[in-house]
Amino acid sequence: AQSVSQHNHHVILSEAASLELGCNYSYGGTVNLFWYVQYPGQHLQLLLKYFSGDPLVKGIKGFEAEFIKSKFSFNLRKPSVQWSDTAEYFCAVKAASGTYKYIFGTGTRLKVLA
Amino acid sequence: GAVVSQHPSRVICKSGTSVKIECRSLDFQATTMFWYRQFPKKSLMLMATSNEGSKATYEQGVEKDKFLINHASLTLSTLTVTSAHPEDSSFYICSASGRGEQYFGPGTRLTVT
């Protein structure tokens, strides 16, 4: 069955620390990959996406993610977090063709201490 | 990115009444829209896939008679929560598909008293 795993459910970091959030998926074909952020009380915003090409994807707000096909992973990184990065982060996967249906991970709640 | 709106953003209704939530894609036509439900501190749960001009496809465990979905045009899908109960209180999010991805609306917070 198709699935997405986000192993870190809660992460607490101090400002300026580096961030890496894990995302692993289970799917037998070619995929598109997404990271979304949801700030407290706000709606989902797209951070970055991977469709094809360079497996290192840069997104908004200094975030990046690397698609490692052999590991079925799409980990999110940021070299130096800020207090304003406190939010919930969701990884999502969809088949590259034939559907728009996403499979979401369970989310990672990040708290950045000032 | 594309813009998707939802109306209302918040609604409070009494138990037993019905509530309609609208989802509009403002700058593109979406043949497929999705409806999600998000519980507090939880991930998004896909409720149904809404296809323009045809019946919605509901996920397992979602009551189609309770959550009525209508996708009457390429820019509008509606979710009606019928005979609402307090356990239906939640955050409902829609998305519209296009250009290979989904574009999410801002969500509707439903509170049933």
Tab-separated table of C-alpha atoms in Angstrom:
chain	number	residue	atom	x	y	z
A	1	ALA	CA	0.000	0.000	0.000
A	2	GLN	CA	1.120	3.538	-0.659
A	3	SER	CA	2.203	5.427	2.429
A	4	VAL	CA	4.242	8.355	3.676
A	5	SER	CA	6.158	8.297	6.937
A	6	GLN	CA	7.344	11.277	8.881
A	7	HIS	CA	9.294	9.817	11.738
A	8	ASN	CA	9.768	12.991	13.732
A	9	HIS	CA	6.437	13.920	15.256
A	10	HIS	CA	7.715	16.719	17.454
A	11	VAL	CA	10.952	18.618	17.069
A	12	ILE	CA	12.213	21.366	19.343
A	13	LEU	CA	15.174	23.471	18.276
A	14	SER	CA	16.848	26.648	19.339
A	15	GLU	CA	17.145	29.515	16.901
A	16	ALA	CA	20.051	29.161	14.463
A	17	ALA	CA	20.092	25.396	14.809
A	18	SER	CA	19.990	23.300	11.663
A	19	LEU	CA	16.863	21.394	10.761
A	20	GLU	CA	16.281	18.132	9.001
A	21	LEU	CA	12.843	16.540	8.882
A	22	GLY	CA	12.543	13.056	7.529
A	23	CYS	CA	10.057	11.883	4.927
A	24	ASN	CA	10.000	8.379	3.505
A	25	TYR	CA	7.424	7.047	1.130
A	26	SER	CA	6.288	3.731	-0.153
A	27	TYR	CA	5.227	3.729	-3.782
A	28	GLY	CA	6.104	1.543	-6.725
A	29	GLY	CA	6.223	4.090	-9.506
A	30	THR	CA	7.449	7.541	-10.400
A	31	VAL	CA	6.352	10.151	-7.891
A	32	ASN	CA	5.991	13.849	-7.346
A	33	LEU	CA	6.918	15.046	-3.863
A	34	PHE	CA	5.848	18.032	-1.807
A	35	TRP	CA	6.500	19.726	1.494
A	36	TYR	CA	3.825	21.955	2.968
A	37	VAL	CA	3.928	24.165	6.034
A	38	GLN	CA	1.013	25.160	8.231
A	39	TYR	CA	1.685	28.048	10.608
A	40	PRO	CA	-0.476	28.245	13.725
A	41	GLY	CA	-3.998	29.186	12.752
A	42	GLN	CA	-3.162	29.435	9.091
A	43	HIS	CA	-3.695	27.359	5.998
A	44	LEU	CA	-1.355	25.046	4.145
A	45	GLN	CA	1.384	26.681	2.155
A	46	LEU	CA	3.621	24.986	-0.357
A	47	LEU	CA	7.270	25.105	0.687
A	48	LEU	CA	8.733	23.218	-2.236
A	49	LYS	CA	8.063	20.444	-4.694
A	50	TYR	CA	9.924	17.914	-6.766
A	51	PHE	CA	8.691	16.738	-10.127
A	52	SER	CA	11.866	15.810	-12.004
A	53	GLY	CA	15.420	16.946	-12.673
A	54	ASP	CA	17.829	18.097	-9.985
A	55	PRO	CA	17.023	16.055	-6.877
A	56	LEU	CA	18.039	18.951	-4.638
A	57	VAL	CA	15.103	21.313	-4.579
A	58	LYS	CA	15.153	24.790	-3.130
A	59	GLY	CA	11.983	26.306	-1.792
A	60	ILE	CA	10.773	29.394	-0.049
A	61	LYS	CA	12.054	30.782	3.249
A	62	GLY	CA	15.453	29.095	2.885
A	63	PHE	CA	14.158	25.536	2.900
A	64	GLU	CA	15.475	22.809	0.656
A	65	ALA	CA	14.811	19.115	0.205
A	66	GLU	CA	16.690	16.294	-1.406
A	67	PHE	CA	15.039	13.461	-3.265
A	68	ILE	CA	17.008	10.250	-2.848
A	69	LYS	CA	15.274	7.734	-5.049
A	70	SER	CA	17.217	4.735	-3.753
A	71	LYS	CA	16.114	5.521	-0.214
A	72	PHE	CA	12.566	6.584	-1.112
A	73	SER	CA	13.230	9.718	0.879
A	74	PHE	CA	12.562	13.429	0.535
A	75	ASN	CA	13.992	15.052	3.635
A	76	LEU	CA	13.454	18.721	4.357
A	77	ARG	CA	16.375	20.844	5.520
A	78	LYS	CA	17.126	24.356	6.649
A	79	PRO	CA	20.611	25.366	7.779
A	80	SER	CA	19.489	27.888	10.394
A	81	VAL	CA	15.954	28.001	11.762
A	82	GLN	CA	14.187	31.054	13.087
A	83	TRP	CA	11.487	31.424	15.706
A	84	SER	CA	9.070	32.181	12.882
A	85	ASP	CA	9.596	28.669	11.487
A	86	THR	CA	7.512	27.289	14.340
A	87	ALA	CA	4.809	25.398	12.489
A	88	GLU	CA	3.618	21.997	11.368
A	89	TYR	CA	5.285	20.482	8.327
A	90	PHE	CA	3.658	17.935	6.048
A	91	CYS	CA	5.249	15.771	3.413
A	92	ALA	CA	3.042	14.583	0.552
A	93	VAL	CA	3.466	12.219	-2.365
A	94	LYS	CA	1.491	11.621	-5.528
A	95	ALA	CA	1.937	9.423	-8.539
A	96	ALA	CA	3.666	11.374	-11.277
A	97	SER	CA	0.856	10.746	-13.739
A	98	GLY	CA	-2.729	9.636	-13.841
A	99	THR	CA	-3.879	11.176	-10.587
A	100	TYR	CA	-3.849	14.285	-8.480
A	101	LYS	CA	-4.487	12.341	-5.297
A	102	TYR	CA	-1.967	13.057	-2.561
A	103	ILE	CA	-0.865	10.847	0.273
A	104	PHE	CA	0.073	12.973	3.256
A	105	GLY	CA	2.419	12.135	6.068
A	106	THR	CA	1.253	12.567	9.633
A	107	GLY	CA	3.116	15.828	10.021
A	108	THR	CA	5.973	17.102	12.148
A	109	ARG	CA	5.365	19.800	14.682
A	110	LEU	CA	8.389	22.074	14.906
A	111	LYS	CA	8.913	24.450	17.777
A	112	VAL	CA	11.771	26.901	17.605
A	113	LEU	CA	12.833	28.479	20.847
A	114	ALA	CA	13.897	32.109	20.732
B	1	GLY	CA	0.600	29.842	-7.615
B	2	ALA	CA	-3.068	29.358	-8.219
B	3	VAL	CA	-5.628	30.780	-5.833
B	4	VAL	CA	-8.326	28.741	-4.156
B	5	SER	CA	-10.879	30.336	-1.887
B	6	GLN	CA	-13.257	28.863	0.654
B	7	HIS	CA	-16.385	30.359	2.105
B	8	PRO	CA	-17.140	30.752	4.899
B	9	SER	CA	-13.875	30.769	6.795
B	10	ARG	CA	-15.675	30.073	10.061
B	11	VAL	CA	-19.169	28.852	10.783
B	12	ILE	CA	-21.010	27.964	13.935
B	13	CYS	CA	-24.214	26.011	13.617
B	14	LYS	CA	-26.633	24.204	15.847
B	15	SER	CA	-26.800	20.466	16.042
B	16	GLY	CA	-29.183	19.034	13.461
B	17	THR	CA	-28.789	21.806	10.917
B	18	SER	CA	-26.933	21.627	7.605
B	19	VAL	CA	-23.965	23.713	6.567
B	20	LYS	CA	-22.658	24.372	3.080
B	21	ILE	CA	-19.006	25.168	2.400
B	22	GLU	CA	-17.926	26.534	-0.953
B	23	CYS	CA	-14.588	26.000	-2.637
B	24	ARG	CA	-13.652	28.085	-5.651
B	25	SER	CA	-10.640	28.059	-7.910
B	26	LEU	CA	-10.245	31.707	-8.779
B	27	ASP	CA	-7.812	31.746	-11.649
B	28	PHE	CA	-7.979	28.339	-13.273
B	29	GLN	CA	-10.423	25.595	-14.108
B	30	ALA	CA	-10.237	22.496	-11.961
B	31	THR	CA	-11.766	19.278	-13.183
B	32	THR	CA	-10.926	17.680	-9.876
B	33	MET	CA	-11.216	19.096	-6.399
B	34	PHE	CA	-10.535	17.386	-3.103
B	35	TRP	CA	-12.073	17.752	0.339
B	36	TYR	CA	-10.059	17.105	3.463
B	37	ARG	CA	-10.779	17.144	7.141
B	38	GLN	CA	-8.136	18.082	9.647
B	39	PHE	CA	-8.474	17.182	13.294
B	40	PRO	CA	-6.587	19.196	15.917
B	41	LYS	CA	-2.881	18.458	15.808
B	42	LYS	CA	-3.438	15.822	13.155
B	43	SER	CA	-2.723	15.412	9.495
B	44	LEU	CA	-5.176	15.946	6.686
B	45	MET	CA	-7.656	13.187	6.086
B	46	LEU	CA	-8.925	12.945	2.529
B	47	MET	CA	-12.694	12.740	2.566
B	48	ALA	CA	-13.570	12.674	-1.094
B	49	THR	CA	-12.536	13.494	-4.611
B	50	SER	CA	-14.906	15.799	-6.409
B	51	ASN	CA	-15.094	15.521	-10.178
B	52	GLU	CA	-16.827	18.150	-12.285
B	53	GLY	CA	-20.045	16.849	-13.728
B	54	SER	CA	-19.985	13.486	-12.000
B	55	LYS	CA	-20.486	11.941	-8.595
B	56	ALA	CA	-17.831	12.394	-5.967
B	57	THR	CA	-15.644	9.497	-4.934
B	58	TYR	CA	-15.634	9.050	-1.174
B	59	GLU	CA	-12.868	7.548	0.894
B	60	GLN	CA	-13.564	4.524	3.010
B	61	GLY	CA	-15.397	5.380	6.172
B	62	VAL	CA	-16.757	8.725	4.957
B	63	GLU	CA	-20.563	8.849	4.855
B	64	LYS	CA	-21.611	10.156	1.471
B	65	ASP	CA	-25.136	10.939	2.664
B	66	LYS	CA	-23.768	13.052	5.462
B	67	PHE	CA	-21.115	14.888	3.503
B	68	LEU	CA	-22.758	15.863	0.233
B	69	ILE	CA	-20.407	17.067	-2.460
B	70	ASN	CA	-21.428	18.868	-5.597
B	71	HIS	CA	-18.987	19.955	-8.301
B	72	ALA	CA	-21.293	21.837	-10.606
B	73	SER	CA	-18.715	23.809	-12.525
B	74	LEU	CA	-15.009	23.839	-13.250
B	75	THR	CA	-14.459	26.499	-10.610
B	76	LEU	CA	-16.835	25.550	-7.818
B	77	SER	CA	-17.266	22.574	-5.519
B	78	THR	CA	-19.478	22.551	-2.454
B	79	LEU	CA	-19.462	20.382	0.642
B	80	THR	CA	-22.671	20.205	2.630
B	81	VAL	CA	-22.528	18.738	6.091
B	82	THR	CA	-26.043	17.476	6.682
B	83	SER	CA	-27.655	17.107	10.088
B	84	ALA	CA	-24.485	18.281	11.745
B	85	HIS	CA	-23.461	16.948	15.125
B	86	PRO	CA	-20.804	18.213	17.522
B	87	GLU	CA	-18.444	15.446	16.386
B	88	ASP	CA	-18.520	17.005	12.901
B	89	SER	CA	-16.764	20.049	14.311
B	90	SER	CA	-13.472	20.259	12.497
B	91	PHE	CA	-11.350	22.148	10.012
B	92	TYR	CA	-12.399	21.400	6.445
B	93	ILE	CA	-9.954	22.106	3.643
B	94	CYS	CA	-10.499	21.923	-0.081
B	95	SER	CA	-8.026	21.831	-2.888
B	96	ALA	CA	-8.216	22.224	-6.639
B	97	SER	CA	-6.055	20.301	-9.013
B	98	GLY	CA	-4.175	21.738	-11.917
B	99	ARG	CA	-0.728	21.852	-13.523
B	100	GLY	CA	0.274	18.612	-11.854
B	101	GLU	CA	-0.479	19.530	-8.265
B	102	GLN	CA	-3.139	20.527	-5.792
B	103	TYR	CA	-3.723	24.089	-4.657
B	104	PHE	CA	-5.197	24.368	-1.199
B	105	GLY	CA	-7.863	26.672	0.105
B	106	PRO	CA	-7.549	28.460	3.440
B	107	GLY	CA	-9.929	26.105	5.211
B	108	THR	CA	-13.260	26.424	6.987
B	109	ARG	CA	-13.558	25.982	10.727
B	110	LEU	CA	-16.901	24.370	11.530
B	111	THR	CA	-18.184	24.368	15.075
B	112	VAL	CA	-21.390	22.516	15.832
B	113	THR	CA	-23.020	23.419	19.133
